[in-house]
Protein backbone atom coordinates (compact mmCIF):
# COMPACT_ATOMS: atom_id res chain seq x y z
CA UNK A 1 -38.63 -13.75 8.96
CA UNK A 2 -35.30 -14.69 7.36
CA UNK A 3 -34.02 -18.11 6.37
CA UNK A 4 -30.67 -19.85 6.19
CA UNK A 5 -28.90 -22.94 7.46
CA UNK A 6 -26.85 -23.87 10.49
CA UNK A 7 -23.22 -23.44 9.48
CA UNK A 8 -21.63 -24.55 12.77
CA UNK A 9 -22.81 -25.62 16.21
CA UNK A 10 -20.97 -26.39 19.45
CA UNK A 11 -23.30 -28.67 21.39
CA UNK A 12 -21.17 -28.48 24.56
CA UNK A 13 -21.38 -24.68 24.76
CA UNK A 14 -24.81 -24.36 23.12
CA UNK A 15 -23.99 -21.86 20.39
CA UNK A 16 -23.07 -21.67 16.74
CA UNK A 17 -23.53 -19.71 13.53
CA UNK A 18 -26.29 -19.56 10.96
CA UNK A 19 -25.45 -18.62 7.39
CA UNK A 20 -28.36 -16.61 6.06
CA UNK A 21 -29.60 -16.90 2.50
CA UNK A 22 -27.94 -13.51 1.94
CA UNK A 23 -24.53 -15.03 2.84
CA UNK A 24 -24.22 -13.26 6.20
CA UNK A 25 -23.21 -15.35 9.22
CA UNK A 26 -25.03 -14.69 12.47
CA UNK A 27 -24.28 -15.95 15.96
CA UNK A 28 -27.02 -17.95 17.68
CA UNK A 29 -27.47 -19.54 21.09
CA UNK A 30 -29.59 -22.62 21.72
CA UNK A 31 -31.84 -20.46 23.93
CA UNK A 32 -32.88 -18.66 20.71
CA UNK A 33 -34.77 -21.75 19.50
CA UNK A 34 -38.53 -21.33 19.85
CA UNK A 35 -39.01 -25.08 20.34
CA UNK A 36 -36.64 -26.10 23.13
CA UNK A 37 -36.96 -29.75 22.03
CA UNK A 38 -35.33 -28.98 18.66
CA UNK A 39 -31.73 -30.13 18.26
CA UNK A 40 -29.58 -27.85 16.09
CA UNK A 41 -27.45 -29.72 13.55
CA UNK A 42 -25.07 -28.43 10.89
CA UNK A 43 -26.86 -28.24 7.54
CA UNK A 44 -30.37 -27.88 8.98
CA UNK A 45 -32.47 -25.18 7.34
CA UNK A 46 -33.86 -22.58 9.74
CA UNK A 47 -36.07 -19.52 9.87
CA UNK A 48 -35.15 -16.69 12.24
CA UNK A 49 -35.24 -12.98 12.98
CA UNK A 50 -32.29 -10.72 13.75
CA UNK A 51 -32.07 -9.37 17.30
CA UNK A 52 -29.57 -6.76 18.44
CA UNK A 53 -27.84 -7.26 21.76
CA UNK A 54 -24.78 -5.97 23.59
CA UNK A 55 -22.52 -7.97 21.26
CA UNK A 56 -24.26 -6.99 18.05
CA UNK A 57 -26.73 -8.77 15.78
CA UNK A 58 -27.65 -12.39 16.36
CA UNK A 59 -30.30 -14.87 15.23
CA UNK A 60 -33.35 -15.20 17.48
CA UNK A 61 -36.81 -16.83 17.42
CA UNK A 62 -35.24 -19.70 15.47
CA UNK A 63 -37.37 -22.49 14.03
CA UNK A 64 -36.05 -25.56 12.25
CA UNK A 65 -37.44 -26.07 8.76
CA UNK A 66 -37.74 -29.85 8.74
CA UNK A 67 -38.92 -29.97 5.12
CA UNK A 68 -35.60 -28.81 3.62
CA UNK A 69 -33.03 -30.13 6.07
CA UNK A 70 -30.38 -32.82 5.84
């Protein structure tokens, strides 16, 4: 499991980017959140895994880390 924070999020389209602790930015879609009641917000700390799809690597199985978020 990797960690990082939400760098950008487009609520209308349901996607954004997570900046991992290693500095790499990964695409994510709201459907990648394990808890569908979670609301992604810029600055929130997250845990995730990297999944590889047709468009390359992206964040998946995302959980919000409520202890270290804005």
